[in-house]
Amino acid sequence: MIYVVGIGPGKKELMTFEAVNALNESEVIVGYKTYIDLIKEFIKDKEVVQNGMRGEIQRCKDAIKKAKEGKKVAVISSGDSGIYGMAGLILELITKENLDIEIKIVPGVTASIGAAAVLGAPIMHDFCHISLSDLLTPWDVIQKRLKLAAEADFVICLYNPRSKGRKDHLQKAFEIIGEFKSGDIPVGIVKNVGREGEFKQIVKFKDIDFETVDMTTIVIIGNKSTYVYEDKMITPRGYVL
Amino acid sequence: MIYVVGIGPGKKELMTFEAVNALNESEVIVGYKTYIDLIKEFIKDKEVVQNGMRGEIQRCKDAIKKAKEGKKVAVISSGDSGIYGMAGLILELITKENLDIEIKIVPGVTASIGAAAVLGAPIMHDFCHISLSDLLTPWDVIQKRLKLAAEADFVICLYNPRSKGRKDHLQKAFEIIGEFKSGDIPVGIVKNVGREGEFKQIVKFKDIDFETVDMTTIVIIGNKSTYVYEDKMITPRGYVL
């Protein structure tokens, strides 16, 4: 039995009851070290298998190995396990090896939803998620999606917006999006949602300082109706008030 | 003080701790009748203000009136309050009337995330949300978004896919999307996520029976890599296994 658990953005209050129940019922907890640290209080006295960044495949293989031994295992993801998380990878491996292991996906609050709540209500209308990481997706596919999403006037949530190895991707993304979106559109930047060091900023599209953005950041770009009131970023749903 | 609370798809286990805390701390609970029924156990002995469909503006006005009286109020949405929920409307009204009321947005698990967990891992790669309701959004805007989202090969989550008054919108949406997506792409249909009568179906794009879809349904259309294994719908993230 493997639970694939989304633990939410970071703080305990944003976990679901089902996520905590799954951790409680599991004998082995498998995860990225940083996320294991976030849920320490729920996994005392349990067997923990953890490793570092880019160790996802090994983590899933470890989890499957433990499950084959008959143990109840929880594989954790931050946010929701089904959004750029571990749910897909576990199911891909199960598929490939044609294994008979029960899998239960436990959903969670993804980073964009957590960030949106901090910013106000920026994703109240049609929106999309685009990851700027080209480790697993060709950059030309990402560019095409950015262009079409901007043309469609979606609110755009950028995941993995900027890392040390990809310093210029965010700027390139803004150049592509800027062909369709006005420079005055609000952009919300939230770092460490629900964690220590949470940081929030709302700027105009044309004024973003890319240096403020790193891998722990979610960037939300409004649509043409999005506005700012005091410290809130709001995308109207279309009601006539 | 107004908490705008996303209660998740329906079952208690998918609520966050923060959502339950906000309900506990509130003196007045405001919501759509169907959603009030879902959280009955948390709001015993509290003042409840509820009304029916399309009563959103009145509900928010009622909540603001109670908050002005000095009461702690929780306005509830199903799923996440910031995704086609009440967060935007509350903030829009606060903005318009320039009111000094503290607002706390409490995020939740939105329907697409809940549905995805039931289906497997269909939204593991870039995806978008599009509501097919043209009550508040011009149909030509919706059509444009459908076309561009399909062209970008996003996984597409359709909210409000079909109602009695909009029986043909879903079929039209499929015609538009079908210009770019293959008829063999998997489509996941989940009704009443996490509620009594939960129903799940995975079909090929070309085989969908529009009659199975209603307003309580989320429709998730895969990208060109999405596949089906047994009863799971999986969109690969791109790992080489």
CSV table of C-alpha atoms in Angstrom, one decimal:
chain,number,residue,atom,x,y,z
A,1,MET,CA,0.0,0.0,0.0
A,2,ILE,CA,1.4,3.4,-1.0
A,3,TYR,CA,-0.2,6.7,-0.1
A,4,VAL,CA,1.0,9.5,-2.3
A,5,VAL,CA,0.4,12.5,0.0
A,6,GLY,CA,0.3,16.2,-0.8
A,7,ILE,CA,1.3,17.9,2.4
A,8,GLY,CA,0.2,21.4,1.2
A,9,PRO,CA,2.5,24.5,0.9
A,10,GLY,CA,4.3,24.0,4.2
A,11,LYS,CA,2.4,24.8,7.4
A,12,LYS,CA,0.4,22.2,9.3
A,13,GLU,CA,-2.8,24.3,9.1
A,14,LEU,CA,-2.9,23.9,5.3
A,15,MET,CA,-2.7,20.1,5.4
A,16,THR,CA,-5.9,18.1,4.9
A,17,PHE,CA,-7.2,15.6,7.5
A,18,GLU,CA,-6.7,12.9,4.9
A,19,ALA,CA,-3.1,13.8,4.6
A,20,VAL,CA,-2.5,13.5,8.3
A,21,ASN,CA,-4.4,10.3,8.5
A,22,ALA,CA,-2.3,8.8,5.7
A,23,LEU,CA,0.9,9.8,7.5
A,24,ASN,CA,-0.4,8.3,10.8
A,25,GLU,CA,-1.4,5.0,9.1
A,26,SER,CA,2.0,4.6,7.3
A,27,GLU,CA,4.9,2.7,8.6
A,28,VAL,CA,7.5,4.2,6.2
A,29,ILE,CA,7.7,7.9,5.1
A,30,VAL,CA,9.5,8.6,1.9
A,31,GLY,CA,10.3,12.1,0.7
A,32,TYR,CA,12.7,14.9,-0.3
A,33,LYS,CA,14.6,16.0,2.8
A,34,THR,CA,13.2,19.6,2.9
A,35,TYR,CA,9.6,18.3,2.9
A,36,ILE,CA,10.3,15.6,5.5
A,37,ASP,CA,11.5,18.4,7.8
A,38,LEU,CA,8.1,20.2,7.4
A,39,ILE,CA,6.1,17.2,8.7
A,40,LYS,CA,8.4,16.1,11.5
A,41,GLU,CA,5.8,16.2,14.1
A,42,PHE,CA,3.6,13.7,12.3
A,43,ILE,CA,6.2,11.1,11.7
A,44,LYS,CA,7.9,10.5,15.0
A,45,ASP,CA,9.2,7.0,15.5
A,46,LYS,CA,8.5,6.0,11.9
A,47,GLU,CA,11.0,4.7,9.4
A,48,VAL,CA,12.0,7.6,7.1
A,49,VAL,CA,13.6,7.3,3.7
A,50,GLN,CA,14.8,10.7,2.4
A,51,ASN,CA,17.2,12.0,-0.2
A,52,GLY,CA,18.0,15.3,-2.0
A,53,MET,CA,16.9,17.2,-5.1
A,54,ARG,CA,16.5,15.3,-8.4
A,55,GLY,CA,16.3,12.0,-6.4
A,56,GLU,CA,12.6,11.5,-7.3
A,57,ILE,CA,13.0,8.3,-9.3
A,58,GLN,CA,15.1,6.7,-6.5
A,59,ARG,CA,12.6,7.8,-3.9
A,60,CYS,CA,9.7,6.2,-5.8
A,61,LYS,CA,11.7,3.0,-6.3
A,62,ASP,CA,12.5,2.9,-2.6
A,63,ALA,CA,8.8,3.4,-1.8
A,64,ILE,CA,7.8,0.6,-4.1
A,65,LYS,CA,10.4,-1.7,-2.6
A,66,LYS,CA,9.1,-1.1,0.9
A,67,ALA,CA,5.5,-1.6,-0.3
A,68,LYS,CA,6.5,-4.9,-1.8
A,69,GLU,CA,7.8,-5.9,1.6
A,70,GLY,CA,4.3,-5.5,2.8
A,71,LYS,CA,4.7,-2.2,4.5
A,72,LYS,CA,2.3,0.8,4.4
A,73,VAL,CA,4.2,3.6,2.8
A,74,ALA,CA,3.6,7.3,2.4
A,75,VAL,CA,5.4,9.2,-0.3
A,76,ILE,CA,5.1,12.9,0.2
A,77,SER,CA,5.1,15.9,-2.1
A,78,SER,CA,4.8,19.5,-1.1
A,79,GLY,CA,1.6,21.1,-2.3
A,80,ASP,CA,-0.6,18.6,-4.2
A,81,SER,CA,1.0,15.3,-5.0
A,82,GLY,CA,-0.7,15.3,-8.5
A,83,ILE,CA,0.7,18.7,-9.7
A,84,TYR,CA,4.3,18.4,-10.7
A,85,GLY,CA,4.5,16.0,-7.7
A,86,MET,CA,5.1,12.3,-7.0
A,87,ALA,CA,1.7,10.8,-7.9
A,88,GLY,CA,2.5,10.6,-11.6
A,89,LEU,CA,5.9,9.1,-11.1
A,90,ILE,CA,4.7,6.4,-8.7
A,91,LEU,CA,1.9,5.5,-11.2
A,92,GLU,CA,4.3,5.5,-14.1
A,93,LEU,CA,6.6,3.1,-12.3
A,94,ILE,CA,3.7,0.9,-11.3
A,95,THR,CA,2.5,0.9,-14.9
A,96,LYS,CA,5.8,0.1,-16.4
A,97,GLU,CA,6.5,-2.8,-14.1
A,98,ASN,CA,2.9,-4.0,-14.0
A,99,LEU,CA,2.9,-4.2,-10.2
A,100,ASP,CA,0.0,-5.1,-8.1
A,101,ILE,CA,0.3,-2.5,-5.3
A,102,GLU,CA,-2.6,-0.5,-4.0
A,103,ILE,CA,-2.1,3.2,-4.6
A,104,LYS,CA,-4.1,6.0,-2.9
A,105,ILE,CA,-3.5,9.6,-4.1
A,106,VAL,CA,-4.2,12.0,-1.3
A,107,PRO,CA,-4.7,15.5,-2.7
A,108,GLY,CA,-3.4,18.8,-1.1
A,109,VAL,CA,-3.4,22.5,-1.5
A,110,THR,CA,-1.0,23.3,-4.3
A,111,ALA,CA,1.4,26.3,-4.2
A,112,SER,CA,-0.6,28.5,-6.6
A,113,ILE,CA,-3.7,28.2,-4.4
A,114,GLY,CA,-1.7,28.9,-1.3
A,115,ALA,CA,0.0,31.9,-3.0
A,116,ALA,CA,-3.3,33.2,-4.3
A,117,ALA,CA,-4.8,33.2,-0.8
A,118,VAL,CA,-1.8,35.3,0.4
A,119,LEU,CA,-2.2,37.7,-2.5
A,120,GLY,CA,-6.0,38.1,-2.4
A,121,ALA,CA,-8.0,36.5,-5.2
A,122,PRO,CA,-5.8,36.5,-8.4
A,123,ILE,CA,-6.9,33.2,-9.9
A,124,MET,CA,-10.7,33.8,-9.7
A,125,HIS,CA,-11.0,33.5,-13.4
A,126,ASP,CA,-9.6,30.9,-16.0
A,127,PHE,CA,-5.9,30.3,-15.3
A,128,CYS,CA,-3.1,28.0,-16.2
A,129,HIS,CA,0.0,26.5,-14.6
A,130,ILE,CA,3.2,26.5,-16.6
A,131,SER,CA,6.5,25.1,-15.1
A,132,LEU,CA,9.6,27.0,-16.5
A,133,SER,CA,11.8,24.0,-15.7
A,134,ASP,CA,13.2,22.6,-18.9
A,135,LEU,CA,14.8,19.6,-17.2
A,136,LEU,CA,11.9,17.4,-18.3
A,137,THR,CA,10.1,19.5,-20.9
A,138,PRO,CA,11.7,21.0,-24.1
A,139,TRP,CA,12.1,24.7,-23.8
A,140,ASP,CA,10.3,25.3,-27.2
A,141,VAL,CA,7.2,23.5,-25.8
A,142,ILE,CA,7.3,25.8,-22.7
A,143,GLN,CA,7.7,28.9,-25.0
A,144,LYS,CA,4.8,27.9,-27.1
A,145,ARG,CA,2.6,27.4,-24.1
A,146,LEU,CA,3.6,30.8,-22.6
A,147,LYS,CA,2.7,32.5,-25.9
A,148,LEU,CA,-0.7,30.9,-26.3
A,149,ALA,CA,-1.6,31.3,-22.7
A,150,ALA,CA,-0.8,35.0,-22.9
A,151,GLU,CA,-2.8,35.3,-26.1
A,152,ALA,CA,-5.7,33.6,-24.4
A,153,ASP,CA,-5.5,36.1,-21.5
A,154,PHE,CA,-5.3,33.4,-18.9
A,155,VAL,CA,-4.1,34.3,-15.5
A,156,ILE,CA,-0.7,32.5,-15.6
A,157,CYS,CA,0.9,30.8,-12.6
A,158,LEU,CA,4.6,30.1,-13.1
A,159,TYR,CA,6.0,27.1,-11.2
A,160,ASN,CA,9.8,26.6,-10.9
A,161,PRO,CA,10.2,30.1,-12.2
A,162,ARG,CA,14.0,30.5,-11.7
A,163,SER,CA,16.9,28.5,-10.5
A,164,LYS,CA,20.7,29.0,-10.4
A,165,GLY,CA,21.0,26.9,-13.5
A,166,ARG,CA,18.1,28.7,-15.3
A,167,LYS,CA,18.6,32.3,-14.4
A,168,ASP,CA,17.3,33.8,-17.7
A,169,HIS,CA,14.2,31.6,-18.2
A,170,LEU,CA,11.9,33.9,-16.3
A,171,GLN,CA,13.0,37.0,-18.2
A,172,LYS,CA,12.5,35.2,-21.5
A,173,ALA,CA,9.1,34.1,-20.4
A,174,PHE,CA,8.2,37.7,-19.6
A,175,GLU,CA,9.4,38.8,-23.0
A,176,ILE,CA,7.0,36.2,-24.6
A,177,ILE,CA,4.1,37.0,-22.4
A,178,GLY,CA,4.7,40.8,-22.8
A,179,GLU,CA,3.8,40.5,-26.5
A,180,PHE,CA,0.2,40.0,-25.4
A,181,LYS,CA,-0.2,41.4,-21.9
A,182,SER,CA,0.1,45.0,-20.9
A,183,GLY,CA,3.0,46.2,-18.8
A,184,ASP,CA,0.5,47.5,-16.3
A,185,ILE,CA,-1.0,44.1,-15.4
A,186,PRO,CA,-0.4,43.2,-11.8
A,187,VAL,CA,2.0,40.4,-11.0
A,188,GLY,CA,2.0,38.6,-7.6
A,189,ILE,CA,5.2,37.1,-6.3
A,190,VAL,CA,5.0,34.8,-3.2
A,191,LYS,CA,8.0,33.1,-1.7
A,192,ASN,CA,7.9,30.3,0.8
A,193,VAL,CA,4.1,30.2,1.0
A,194,GLY,CA,3.0,29.2,4.5
A,195,ARG,CA,6.6,28.6,5.6
A,196,GLU,CA,9.1,30.5,7.6
A,197,GLY,CA,10.3,33.6,5.6
A,198,GLU,CA,7.0,34.0,3.6
A,199,PHE,CA,7.4,37.0,1.4
A,200,LYS,CA,4.8,38.6,-0.8
A,201,GLN,CA,5.1,41.4,-3.4
A,202,ILE,CA,2.7,42.8,-6.0
A,203,VAL,CA,4.3,44.7,-8.9
A,204,LYS,CA,3.4,45.8,-12.4
A,205,PHE,CA,4.4,43.4,-15.1
A,206,LYS,CA,6.9,45.9,-16.5
A,207,ASP,CA,8.5,46.5,-13.1
A,208,ILE,CA,9.3,43.0,-12.0
A,209,ASP,CA,12.8,42.5,-10.6
A,210,PHE,CA,13.7,39.0,-11.6
A,211,GLU,CA,16.3,38.8,-8.9
A,212,THR,CA,13.6,38.6,-6.2
A,213,VAL,CA,12.4,35.3,-7.7
A,214,ASP,CA,13.9,31.8,-7.0
A,215,MET,CA,12.7,28.2,-7.0
A,216,THR,CA,10.7,28.6,-3.8
A,217,THR,CA,8.6,31.3,-5.5
A,218,ILE,CA,5.3,31.2,-7.3
A,219,VAL,CA,4.7,34.0,-9.8
A,220,ILE,CA,1.1,34.8,-10.7
A,221,ILE,CA,0.5,37.1,-13.7
A,222,GLY,CA,-3.0,38.6,-13.9
A,223,ASN,CA,-5.4,38.9,-16.8
A,224,LYS,CA,-6.5,42.2,-18.4
A,225,SER,CA,-9.1,42.7,-15.7
A,226,THR,CA,-6.9,42.0,-12.7
A,227,TYR,CA,-6.4,45.0,-10.4
A,228,VAL,CA,-4.7,45.9,-7.1
A,229,TYR,CA,-6.5,47.4,-4.1
A,230,GLU,CA,-4.3,48.2,-1.1
A,231,ASP,CA,-2.2,45.0,-0.7
A,232,LYS,CA,-4.6,42.7,-2.5
A,233,MET,CA,-4.5,41.4,-6.1
A,234,ILE,CA,-7.9,40.7,-7.4
A,235,THR,CA,-9.2,39.2,-10.7
A,236,PRO,CA,-12.9,39.8,-11.1
A,237,ARG,CA,-15.2,37.0,-11.9
A,238,GLY,CA,-17.4,39.2,-14.0
A,239,TYR,CA,-20.2,40.1,-11.6
A,240,VAL,CA,-21.9,43.5,-12.1
A,241,LEU,CA,-21.9,45.1,-8.7
B,1,MET,CA,-13.6,39.9,10.4
B,2,ILE,CA,-14.5,37.7,7.4
B,3,TYR,CA,-12.9,34.3,6.7
B,4,VAL,CA,-13.5,33.2,3.1
B,5,VAL,CA,-13.2,29.5,3.5
B,6,GLY,CA,-12.7,26.8,0.9
B,7,ILE,CA,-14.2,23.7,2.3
B,8,GLY,CA,-12.7,21.3,-0.3
B,9,PRO,CA,-14.7,19.1,-2.7
B,10,GLY,CA,-17.1,17.8,-0.1
B,11,LYS,CA,-16.0,15.2,2.4
B,12,LYS,CA,-14.6,16.3,5.8
B,13,GLU,CA,-11.3,14.5,5.2
B,14,LEU,CA,-10.4,16.8,2.4
B,15,MET,CA,-10.8,20.0,4.5
B,16,THR,CA,-7.7,21.7,5.8
B,17,PHE,CA,-7.2,22.3,9.5
B,18,GLU,CA,-7.2,26.0,8.8
B,19,ALA,CA,-10.7,25.7,7.3
B,20,VAL,CA,-12.1,23.9,10.3
B,21,ASN,CA,-10.4,26.4,12.6
B,22,ALA,CA,-12.0,29.3,10.8
B,23,LEU,CA,-15.4,27.7,11.0
B,24,ASN,CA,-14.9,27.1,14.7
B,25,GLU,CA,-13.8,30.7,15.4
B,26,SER,CA,-16.7,32.2,13.4
B,27,GLU,CA,-20.0,33.3,14.9
B,28,VAL,CA,-21.9,33.5,11.6
B,29,ILE,CA,-21.6,31.0,8.7
B,30,VAL,CA,-22.7,32.3,5.3
B,31,GLY,CA,-23.1,30.0,2.3
B,32,TYR,CA,-25.0,28.3,-0.5
B,33,LYS,CA,-27.4,25.9,1.0
B,34,THR,CA,-25.9,22.8,-0.6
B,35,TYR,CA,-22.5,23.6,0.9
B,36,ILE,CA,-23.9,24.5,4.3
B,37,ASP,CA,-25.3,20.9,4.4
B,38,LEU,CA,-21.8,19.5,3.7
B,39,ILE,CA,-20.3,21.1,6.9
B,40,LYS,CA,-23.2,20.8,9.2
B,41,GLU,CA,-21.2,19.0,11.9
B,42,PHE,CA,-18.8,21.9,12.3
B,43,ILE,CA,-21.4,24.7,12.7
B,44,LYS,CA,-23.8,23.4,15.3
B,45,ASP,CA,-25.3,26.2,17.3
B,46,LYS,CA,-24.0,28.9,15.0
B,47,GLU,CA,-26.0,31.5,13.2
B,48,VAL,CA,-26.3,30.4,9.5
B,49,VAL,CA,-27.2,32.6,6.6
B,50,GLN,CA,-27.9,30.6,3.5
B,51,ASN,CA,-29.6,31.0,0.1
B,52,GLY,CA,-29.8,29.3,-3.3
B,53,MET,CA,-28.0,29.3,-6.6
B,54,ARG,CA,-27.0,32.7,-8.1
B,55,GLY,CA,-27.4,34.3,-4.7
B,56,GLU,CA,-23.7,35.0,-4.4
B,57,ILE,CA,-23.8,38.8,-4.4
B,58,GLN,CA,-26.5,38.8,-1.7
B,59,ARG,CA,-24.6,36.2,0.4
B,60,CYS,CA,-21.5,38.4,0.3
B,61,LYS,CA,-23.5,41.5,1.2
B,62,ASP,CA,-25.1,39.6,4.1
B,63,ALA,CA,-21.6,38.6,5.3
B,64,ILE,CA,-20.3,42.1,5.1
B,65,LYS,CA,-23.4,43.4,7.1
B,66,LYS,CA,-22.7,40.9,9.8
B,67,ALA,CA,-19.0,41.8,9.9
B,68,LYS,CA,-19.9,45.4,10.2
B,69,GLU,CA,-21.9,44.5,13.3
B,70,GLY,CA,-18.7,43.3,14.8
B,71,LYS,CA,-19.3,39.6,14.2
B,72,LYS,CA,-16.7,37.0,13.1
B,73,VAL,CA,-18.1,35.6,9.8
B,74,ALA,CA,-17.1,32.7,7.6
B,75,VAL,CA,-18.2,32.8,4.0
B,76,ILE,CA,-17.9,29.3,2.5
B,77,SER,CA,-17.1,28.1,-1.0
B,78,SER,CA,-16.8,24.5,-2.1
B,79,GLY,CA,-13.3,23.6,-3.3
B,80,ASP,CA,-11.0,26.6,-3.0
B,81,SER,CA,-12.5,29.9,-2.2
B,82,GLY,CA,-10.2,31.7,-4.7
B,83,ILE,CA,-11.1,29.6,-7.7
B,84,TYR,CA,-14.5,30.6,-9.1
B,85,GLY,CA,-15.4,31.0,-5.4
B,86,MET,CA,-16.4,33.7,-3.0
B,87,ALA,CA,-12.9,35.3,-2.3
B,88,GLY,CA,-13.0,37.5,-5.4
B,89,LEU,CA,-16.5,38.7,-4.8
B,90,ILE,CA,-15.9,39.6,-1.2
B,91,LEU,CA,-12.8,41.5,-2.1
B,92,GLU,CA,-14.5,43.2,-5.0
B,93,LEU,CA,-17.3,44.4,-2.7
B,94,ILE,CA,-14.8,45.5,0.0
B,95,THR,CA,-12.9,47.4,-2.7
B,96,LYS,CA,-15.9,49.1,-4.2
B,97,GLU,CA,-17.3,50.3,-0.9
B,98,ASN,CA,-13.8,51.0,0.5
B,99,LEU,CA,-14.6,49.1,3.7
B,100,ASP,CA,-12.2,48.6,6.6
B,101,ILE,CA,-12.9,44.9,7.4
B,102,GLU,CA,-10.2,42.3,7.9
B,103,ILE,CA,-10.4,39.6,5.3
B,104,LYS,CA,-8.6,36.2,5.6
B,105,ILE,CA,-8.7,33.9,2.6
B,106,VAL,CA,-8.5,30.2,3.7
B,107,PRO,CA,-7.5,28.1,0.7
B,108,GLY,CA,-8.8,24.6,0.0
B,109,VAL,CA,-8.6,21.7,-2.3
B,110,THR,CA,-10.3,22.7,-5.6
B,111,ALA,CA,-12.4,20.3,-7.6
B,112,SER,CA,-9.8,19.6,-10.3
B,113,ILE,CA,-7.3,18.5,-7.7
B,114,GLY,CA,-9.9,16.3,-6.0
B,115,ALA,CA,-11.0,14.8,-9.3
B,116,ALA,CA,-7.4,14.3,-10.4
B,117,ALA,CA,-6.7,12.2,-7.3
B,118,VAL,CA,-9.7,10.0,-8.1
B,119,LEU,CA,-8.6,9.6,-11.7
B,120,GLY,CA,-4.9,8.9,-11.0
B,121,ALA,CA,-2.5,11.7,-12.1
B,122,PRO,CA,-3.9,13.5,-15.1
B,123,ILE,CA,-2.7,17.0,-14.2
B,124,MET,CA,0.9,16.2,-13.6
B,125,HIS,CA,2.0,18.5,-16.4
B,126,ASP,CA,1.0,22.1,-17.4
B,127,PHE,CA,-2.7,22.5,-17.3
B,128,CYS,CA,-5.5,25.1,-17.3
B,129,HIS,CA,-8.9,25.7,-15.9
B,130,ILE,CA,-11.7,26.9,-18.1
B,131,SER,CA,-15.2,27.5,-16.9
B,132,LEU,CA,-17.8,26.8,-19.6
B,133,SER,CA,-20.4,29.0,-17.9
B,134,ASP,CA,-21.2,32.1,-20.0
B,135,LEU,CA,-23.3,33.7,-17.3
B,136,LEU,CA,-20.4,36.0,-16.4
B,137,THR,CA,-18.0,35.5,-19.3
B,138,PRO,CA,-18.7,36.1,-23.0
B,139,TRP,CA,-18.9,32.9,-24.9
B,140,ASP,CA,-16.4,34.2,-27.5
B,141,VAL,CA,-13.8,34.6,-24.8
B,142,ILE,CA,-14.4,31.1,-23.6
B,143,GLN,CA,-14.1,29.8,-27.2
B,144,LYS,CA,-10.9,31.6,-27.8
B,145,ARG,CA,-9.4,30.2,-24.6
B,146,LEU,CA,-10.5,26.6,-25.5
B,147,LYS,CA,-8.9,26.9,-28.9
B,148,LEU,CA,-5.6,28.3,-27.6
B,149,ALA,CA,-5.4,25.9,-24.7
B,150,ALA,CA,-5.9,23.0,-27.0
B,151,GLU,CA,-3.3,24.3,-29.5
B,152,ALA,CA,-0.8,24.7,-26.5
B,153,ASP,CA,-1.5,21.0,-25.6
B,154,PHE,CA,-2.4,21.9,-22.0
B,155,VAL,CA,-4.3,19.4,-20.0
B,156,ILE,CA,-7.6,21.1,-19.8
B,157,CYS,CA,-9.9,21.0,-16.7
B,158,LEU,CA,-13.5,22.1,-17.5
B,159,TYR,CA,-15.4,23.7,-14.7
B,160,ASN,CA,-19.2,24.1,-14.9
B,161,PRO,CA,-19.2,22.0,-18.0
B,162,ARG,CA,-22.9,21.6,-18.6
B,163,SER,CA,-26.1,22.8,-17.1
B,164,LYS,CA,-29.8,22.6,-18.0
B,165,GLY,CA,-29.6,26.0,-19.6
B,166,ARG,CA,-26.3,25.3,-21.4
B,167,LYS,CA,-26.8,21.8,-22.7
B,168,ASP,CA,-24.7,22.3,-25.9
B,169,HIS,CA,-21.7,24.2,-24.6
B,170,LEU,CA,-19.7,21.1,-23.8
B,171,GLN,CA,-20.2,19.6,-27.2
B,172,LYS,CA,-19.2,22.9,-28.8
B,173,ALA,CA,-16.1,23.0,-26.5
B,174,PHE,CA,-15.2,19.5,-27.7
B,175,GLU,CA,-15.6,20.5,-31.3
B,176,ILE,CA,-13.1,23.4,-30.8
B,177,ILE,CA,-10.6,21.3,-28.8
B,178,GLY,CA,-10.9,18.4,-31.3
B,179,GLU,CA,-9.3,20.6,-34.0
B,180,PHE,CA,-6.0,20.2,-32.1
B,181,LYS,CA,-6.3,17.1,-29.9
B,182,SER,CA,-6.5,13.6,-31.1
B,183,GLY,CA,-9.7,11.6,-30.6
B,184,ASP,CA,-7.8,9.0,-28.8
B,185,ILE,CA,-6.7,11.3,-25.9
B,186,PRO,CA,-8.1,10.2,-22.5
B,187,VAL,CA,-10.8,12.2,-20.9
B,188,GLY,CA,-11.6,11.8,-17.2
B,189,ILE,CA,-15.1,12.6,-15.9
B,190,VAL,CA,-15.7,12.8,-12.2
B,191,LYS,CA,-19.0,13.6,-10.7
B,192,ASN,CA,-19.6,14.6,-7.0
B,193,VAL,CA,-15.9,14.4,-6.0
B,194,GLY,CA,-15.6,13.3,-2.4
B,195,ARG,CA,-19.4,13.3,-1.9
B,196,GLU,CA,-22.2,10.8,-1.9
B,197,GLY,CA,-22.7,9.4,-5.4
B,198,GLU,CA,-19.1,9.9,-6.5
B,199,PHE,CA,-18.8,8.6,-10.1
B,200,LYS,CA,-15.7,8.3,-12.2
B,201,GLN,CA,-15.3,7.4,-15.9
B,202,ILE,CA,-12.3,7.5,-18.3
B,203,VAL,CA,-13.1,7.5,-22.0
B,204,LYS,CA,-11.4,8.4,-25.3
B,205,PHE,CA,-12.0,12.0,-26.4
B,206,LYS,CA,-14.0,10.9,-29.4
B,207,ASP,CA,-16.2,8.6,-27.3
B,208,ILE,CA,-17.5,11.0,-24.6
B,209,ASP,CA,-21.2,10.9,-23.9
B,210,PHE,CA,-22.1,14.4,-23.1
B,211,GLU,CA,-25.3,13.2,-21.3
B,212,THR,CA,-23.1,11.8,-18.4
B,213,VAL,CA,-21.9,15.4,-17.6
B,214,ASP,CA,-23.7,17.9,-15.4
B,215,MET,CA,-22.8,20.9,-13.2
B,216,THR,CA,-21.4,18.7,-10.4
B,217,THR,CA,-18.9,17.2,-12.9
B,218,ILE,CA,-15.3,18.0,-13.6
B,219,VAL,CA,-14.0,17.1,-17.1
B,220,ILE,CA,-10.3,16.6,-17.5
B,221,ILE,CA,-8.9,16.3,-21.0
B,222,GLY,CA,-5.4,14.9,-21.3
B,223,ASN,CA,-2.4,16.1,-23.3
B,224,LYS,CA,-0.8,14.2,-26.2
B,225,SER,CA,1.2,12.1,-23.7
B,226,THR,CA,-1.6,11.2,-21.3
B,227,TYR,CA,-2.4,7.4,-21.2
B,228,VAL,CA,-4.6,5.0,-19.3
B,229,TYR,CA,-3.5,2.0,-17.3
B,230,GLU,CA,-6.2,-0.1,-15.8
B,231,ASP,CA,-8.5,2.4,-14.1
B,232,LYS,CA,-5.9,5.2,-13.9
B,233,MET,CA,-5.4,8.3,-16.1
B,234,ILE,CA,-1.8,9.3,-16.1
B,235,THR,CA,0.0,12.3,-17.7
B,236,PRO,CA,3.8,11.7,-17.6
B,237,ARG,CA,6.0,14.5,-16.2
B,238,GLY,CA,8.7,13.6,-18.7
B,239,TYR,CA,11.1,11.3,-16.6
B,240,VAL,CA,13.0,8.7,-18.5
B,241,LEU,CA,12.3,5.5,-16.6
